[in-house]
Amino acid sequence: QCLLSGSWRSDTGCRMVVSVLGKDGRFSGSYLPGPAAGDSEILTSPLEGSQQDAGLVPQPTFSFTVHWRLQARTTAFLGQCYVGTNGEETLHALWLLREAANSPAEDWKATR
């Protein structure tokens, strides 16, 4: 069964800690980017999200957002948790990072 509760590390060294999932699938936790982010000023930031009911589907989808501390940006993650033949859980996700733009003319460069 694929549950997001616990500690996770990405291939790039990012760390995510997810609290116990609520009965409704909602969760909260913290996120710290890895060295690939290249910004030593980034602190551990709060995250909030939800996971599909793992009792209904063996490899549930999930989504969460990270609200960066001390920075005008938010990242949204959308993915799925897979259980391998050895029982190991793996997360696969896409993400979008949105930074605050100073004007509508700069909107094009605010999302990565």
mmCIF file with all atom_site columns, C-alpha atoms in Angstrom, residues 17-112:
data_model
loop_
_atom_site.group_PDB
_atom_site.id
_atom_site.type_symbol
_atom_site.label_atom_id
_atom_site.label_alt_id
_atom_site.label_comp_id
_atom_site.label_asym_id
_atom_site.label_entity_id
_atom_site.label_seq_id
_atom_site.pdbx_PDB_ins_code
_atom_site.Cartn_x
_atom_site.Cartn_y
_atom_site.Cartn_z
_atom_site.occupancy
_atom_site.B_iso_or_equiv
_atom_site.pdbx_formal_charge
_atom_site.auth_seq_id
_atom_site.auth_comp_id
_atom_site.auth_asym_id
_atom_site.auth_atom_id
_atom_site.pdbx_PDB_model_num
ATOM 1  C CA . VAL A 1 17  ? 8.522  15.016 5.417   1.00 0.00 ? 17  VAL A CA 1
ATOM 2  C CA . VAL A 1 18  ? 4.801  14.207 5.417   1.00 0.00 ? 18  VAL A CA 1
ATOM 3  C CA . SER A 1 19  ? 2.746  14.000 8.584   1.00 0.00 ? 19  SER A CA 1
ATOM 4  C CA . VAL A 1 20  ? 0.186  11.269 9.122   1.00 0.00 ? 20  VAL A CA 1
ATOM 5  C CA . LEU A 1 21  ? -2.513 11.337 6.474   1.00 0.00 ? 21  LEU A CA 1
ATOM 6  C CA . GLY A 1 22  ? -5.941 12.405 7.644   1.00 0.00 ? 22  GLY A CA 1
ATOM 7  C CA . LYS A 1 23  ? -8.965 10.192 7.029   1.00 0.00 ? 23  LYS A CA 1
ATOM 8  C CA . ASP A 1 24  ? -9.904 12.511 4.166   1.00 0.00 ? 24  ASP A CA 1
ATOM 9  C CA . GLY A 1 25  ? -6.475 12.046 2.510   1.00 0.00 ? 25  GLY A CA 1
ATOM 10 C CA . ARG A 1 26  ? -5.166 15.492 3.436   1.00 0.00 ? 26  ARG A CA 1
ATOM 11 C CA . PHE A 1 27  ? -1.657 15.920 4.758   1.00 0.00 ? 27  PHE A CA 1
ATOM 12 C CA . SER A 1 28  ? 0.844  18.575 5.758   1.00 0.00 ? 28  SER A CA 1
ATOM 13 C CA . GLY A 1 29  ? 4.560  18.590 6.327   1.00 0.00 ? 29  GLY A CA 1
ATOM 14 C CA . SER A 1 30  ? 7.789  20.301 5.341   1.00 0.00 ? 30  SER A CA 1
ATOM 15 C CA . TYR A 1 31  ? 9.998  20.540 2.262   1.00 0.00 ? 31  TYR A CA 1
ATOM 16 C CA . LEU A 1 32  ? 13.672 21.413 1.861   1.00 0.00 ? 32  LEU A CA 1
ATOM 17 C CA . PRO A 1 33  ? 15.246 21.719 -1.603  1.00 0.00 ? 33  PRO A CA 1
ATOM 18 C CA . GLY A 1 34  ? 18.516 19.967 -2.333  1.00 0.00 ? 34  GLY A CA 1
ATOM 19 C CA . PRO A 1 35  ? 21.862 21.430 -3.416  1.00 0.00 ? 35  PRO A CA 1
ATOM 20 C CA . ALA A 1 36  ? 20.685 21.548 -7.053  1.00 0.00 ? 36  ALA A CA 1
ATOM 21 C CA . ALA A 1 37  ? 18.431 24.488 -6.122  1.00 0.00 ? 37  ALA A CA 1
ATOM 22 C CA . GLY A 1 38  ? 21.595 26.573 -5.781  1.00 0.00 ? 38  GLY A CA 1
ATOM 23 C CA . ASP A 1 39  ? 20.125 28.944 -3.198  1.00 0.00 ? 39  ASP A CA 1
ATOM 24 C CA . SER A 1 40  ? 21.587 28.617 0.298   1.00 0.00 ? 40  SER A CA 1
ATOM 25 C CA . GLU A 1 41  ? 19.002 31.104 1.627   1.00 0.00 ? 41  GLU A CA 1
ATOM 26 C CA . ILE A 1 42  ? 16.078 28.705 1.116   1.00 0.00 ? 42  ILE A CA 1
ATOM 27 C CA . LEU A 1 43  ? 14.745 27.380 4.402   1.00 0.00 ? 43  LEU A CA 1
ATOM 28 C CA . THR A 1 44  ? 12.549 24.406 5.167   1.00 0.00 ? 44  THR A CA 1
ATOM 29 C CA . SER A 1 45  ? 9.076  25.412 4.022   1.00 0.00 ? 45  SER A CA 1
ATOM 30 C CA . PRO A 1 46  ? 5.583  24.148 4.833   1.00 0.00 ? 46  PRO A CA 1
ATOM 31 C CA . LEU A 1 47  ? 3.641  21.944 2.445   1.00 0.00 ? 47  LEU A CA 1
ATOM 32 C CA . GLU A 1 48  ? -0.015 20.965 2.238   1.00 0.00 ? 48  GLU A CA 1
ATOM 33 C CA . GLY A 1 49  ? -1.687 18.416 0.019   1.00 0.00 ? 49  GLY A CA 1
ATOM 34 C CA . SER A 1 50  ? -3.959 15.471 -0.477  1.00 0.00 ? 50  SER A CA 1
ATOM 35 C CA . GLN A 1 51  ? -3.663 11.869 -1.612  1.00 0.00 ? 51  GLN A CA 1
ATOM 36 C CA . GLN A 1 52  ? -6.222 9.682  -3.318  1.00 0.00 ? 52  GLN A CA 1
ATOM 37 C CA . ASP A 1 53  ? -7.675 7.003  -1.027  1.00 0.00 ? 53  ASP A CA 1
ATOM 38 C CA . ALA A 1 54  ? -5.025 4.243  -1.031  1.00 0.00 ? 54  ALA A CA 1
ATOM 39 C CA . GLY A 1 55  ? -7.733 1.783  0.033   1.00 0.00 ? 55  GLY A CA 1
ATOM 40 C CA . LEU A 1 56  ? -9.484 2.298  -3.312  1.00 0.00 ? 56  LEU A CA 1
ATOM 41 C CA . VAL A 1 57  ? -6.436 2.310  -5.592  1.00 0.00 ? 57  VAL A CA 1
ATOM 42 C CA . PRO A 1 58  ? -3.127 0.535  -4.906  1.00 0.00 ? 58  PRO A CA 1
ATOM 43 C CA . GLN A 1 59  ? -1.000 3.253  -6.549  1.00 0.00 ? 59  GLN A CA 1
ATOM 44 C CA . PRO A 1 60  ? -2.734 6.538  -5.640  1.00 0.00 ? 60  PRO A CA 1
ATOM 45 C CA . THR A 1 61  ? -2.295 9.995  -7.115  1.00 0.00 ? 61  THR A CA 1
ATOM 46 C CA . PHE A 1 62  ? -1.394 12.985 -4.959  1.00 0.00 ? 62  PHE A CA 1
ATOM 47 C CA . SER A 1 63  ? -0.859 16.730 -5.099  1.00 0.00 ? 63  SER A CA 1
ATOM 48 C CA . PHE A 1 64  ? 0.721  19.255 -2.769  1.00 0.00 ? 64  PHE A CA 1
ATOM 49 C CA . THR A 1 65  ? 1.927  22.831 -2.688  1.00 0.00 ? 65  THR A CA 1
ATOM 50 C CA . VAL A 1 66  ? 4.995  24.290 -1.025  1.00 0.00 ? 66  VAL A CA 1
ATOM 51 C CA . HIS A 1 67  ? 4.781  27.874 0.215   1.00 0.00 ? 67  HIS A CA 1
ATOM 52 C CA . TRP A 1 68  ? 8.399  29.054 0.369   1.00 0.00 ? 68  TRP A CA 1
ATOM 53 C CA . ARG A 1 69  ? 9.402  30.924 3.510   1.00 0.00 ? 69  ARG A CA 1
ATOM 54 C CA . LEU A 1 70  ? 10.907 34.363 2.993   1.00 0.00 ? 70  LEU A CA 1
ATOM 55 C CA . GLN A 1 71  ? 10.372 34.190 -0.787  1.00 0.00 ? 71  GLN A CA 1
ATOM 56 C CA . ALA A 1 72  ? 7.535  35.233 -3.084  1.00 0.00 ? 72  ALA A CA 1
ATOM 57 C CA . ARG A 1 73  ? 7.062  31.827 -4.712  1.00 0.00 ? 73  ARG A CA 1
ATOM 58 C CA . THR A 1 74  ? 4.901  28.716 -4.574  1.00 0.00 ? 74  THR A CA 1
ATOM 59 C CA . THR A 1 75  ? 5.513  25.284 -6.060  1.00 0.00 ? 75  THR A CA 1
ATOM 60 C CA . ALA A 1 76  ? 2.777  22.826 -6.991  1.00 0.00 ? 76  ALA A CA 1
ATOM 61 C CA . PHE A 1 77  ? 3.500  19.095 -7.324  1.00 0.00 ? 77  PHE A CA 1
ATOM 62 C CA . LEU A 1 78  ? 1.215  16.545 -8.986  1.00 0.00 ? 78  LEU A CA 1
ATOM 63 C CA . GLY A 1 79  ? 2.090  12.883 -9.133  1.00 0.00 ? 79  GLY A CA 1
ATOM 64 C CA . GLN A 1 80  ? 1.517  9.265  -8.323  1.00 0.00 ? 80  GLN A CA 1
ATOM 65 C CA . CYS A 1 81  ? 2.908  6.817  -5.792  1.00 0.00 ? 81  CYS A CA 1
ATOM 66 C CA . TYR A 1 82  ? 4.027  3.468  -7.220  1.00 0.00 ? 82  TYR A CA 1
ATOM 67 C CA . VAL A 1 83  ? 4.741  0.229  -5.394  1.00 0.00 ? 83  VAL A CA 1
ATOM 68 C CA . GLY A 1 84  ? 7.470  -1.859 -7.041  1.00 0.00 ? 84  GLY A CA 1
ATOM 69 C CA . THR A 1 85  ? 7.614  -5.648 -7.156  1.00 0.00 ? 85  THR A CA 1
ATOM 70 C CA . ASN A 1 86  ? 9.945  -5.536 -4.137  1.00 0.00 ? 86  ASN A CA 1
ATOM 71 C CA . GLY A 1 87  ? 7.389  -3.482 -2.162  1.00 0.00 ? 87  GLY A CA 1
ATOM 72 C CA . GLU A 1 88  ? 9.399  -0.260 -2.359  1.00 0.00 ? 88  GLU A CA 1
ATOM 73 C CA . GLU A 1 89  ? 7.343  2.920  -2.717  1.00 0.00 ? 89  GLU A CA 1
ATOM 74 C CA . THR A 1 90  ? 8.426  5.487  -5.324  1.00 0.00 ? 90  THR A CA 1
ATOM 75 C CA . LEU A 1 91  ? 6.940  8.900  -6.066  1.00 0.00 ? 91  LEU A CA 1
ATOM 76 C CA . HIS A 1 92  ? 6.817  10.275 -9.605  1.00 0.00 ? 92  HIS A CA 1
ATOM 77 C CA . ALA A 1 93  ? 5.770  13.916 -9.895  1.00 0.00 ? 93  ALA A CA 1
ATOM 78 C CA . LEU A 1 94  ? 5.670  16.953 -12.139 1.00 0.00 ? 94  LEU A CA 1
ATOM 79 C CA . TRP A 1 95  ? 6.072  20.397 -10.629 1.00 0.00 ? 95  TRP A CA 1
ATOM 80 C CA . LEU A 1 96  ? 5.471  24.046 -11.434 1.00 0.00 ? 96  LEU A CA 1
ATOM 81 C CA . LEU A 1 97  ? 7.253  26.880 -9.664  1.00 0.00 ? 97  LEU A CA 1
ATOM 82 C CA . ARG A 1 98  ? 5.551  30.280 -9.655  1.00 0.00 ? 98  ARG A CA 1
ATOM 83 C CA . GLU A 1 99  ? 7.439  33.395 -8.587  1.00 0.00 ? 99  GLU A CA 1
ATOM 84 C CA . ALA A 1 100 ? 5.812  36.769 -8.057  1.00 0.00 ? 100 ALA A CA 1
ATOM 85 C CA . ALA A 1 101 ? 6.011  39.021 -11.126 1.00 0.00 ? 101 ALA A CA 1
ATOM 86 C CA . ASN A 1 102 ? 6.398  42.781 -10.803 1.00 0.00 ? 102 ASN A CA 1
ATOM 87 C CA . SER A 1 103 ? 3.932  43.457 -13.630 1.00 0.00 ? 103 SER A CA 1
ATOM 88 C CA . PRO A 1 104 ? 1.758  41.669 -16.201 1.00 0.00 ? 104 PRO A CA 1
ATOM 89 C CA . ALA A 1 105 ? 4.508  42.307 -18.767 1.00 0.00 ? 105 ALA A CA 1
ATOM 90 C CA . GLU A 1 106 ? 6.844  40.067 -16.705 1.00 0.00 ? 106 GLU A CA 1
ATOM 91 C CA . ASP A 1 107 ? 4.242  37.324 -16.250 1.00 0.00 ? 107 ASP A CA 1
ATOM 92 C CA . TRP A 1 108 ? 5.797  35.149 -18.994 1.00 0.00 ? 108 TRP A CA 1
ATOM 93 C CA . LYS A 1 109 ? 8.947  34.511 -16.957 1.00 0.00 ? 109 LYS A CA 1
ATOM 94 C CA . ALA A 1 110 ? 7.276  33.926 -13.584 1.00 0.00 ? 110 ALA A CA 1
ATOM 95 C CA . THR A 1 111 ? 6.424  30.234 -14.076 1.00 0.00 ? 111 THR A CA 1
ATOM 96 C CA . ARG A 1 112 ? 8.945  27.412 -14.554 1.00 0.00 ? 112 ARG A CA 1
#
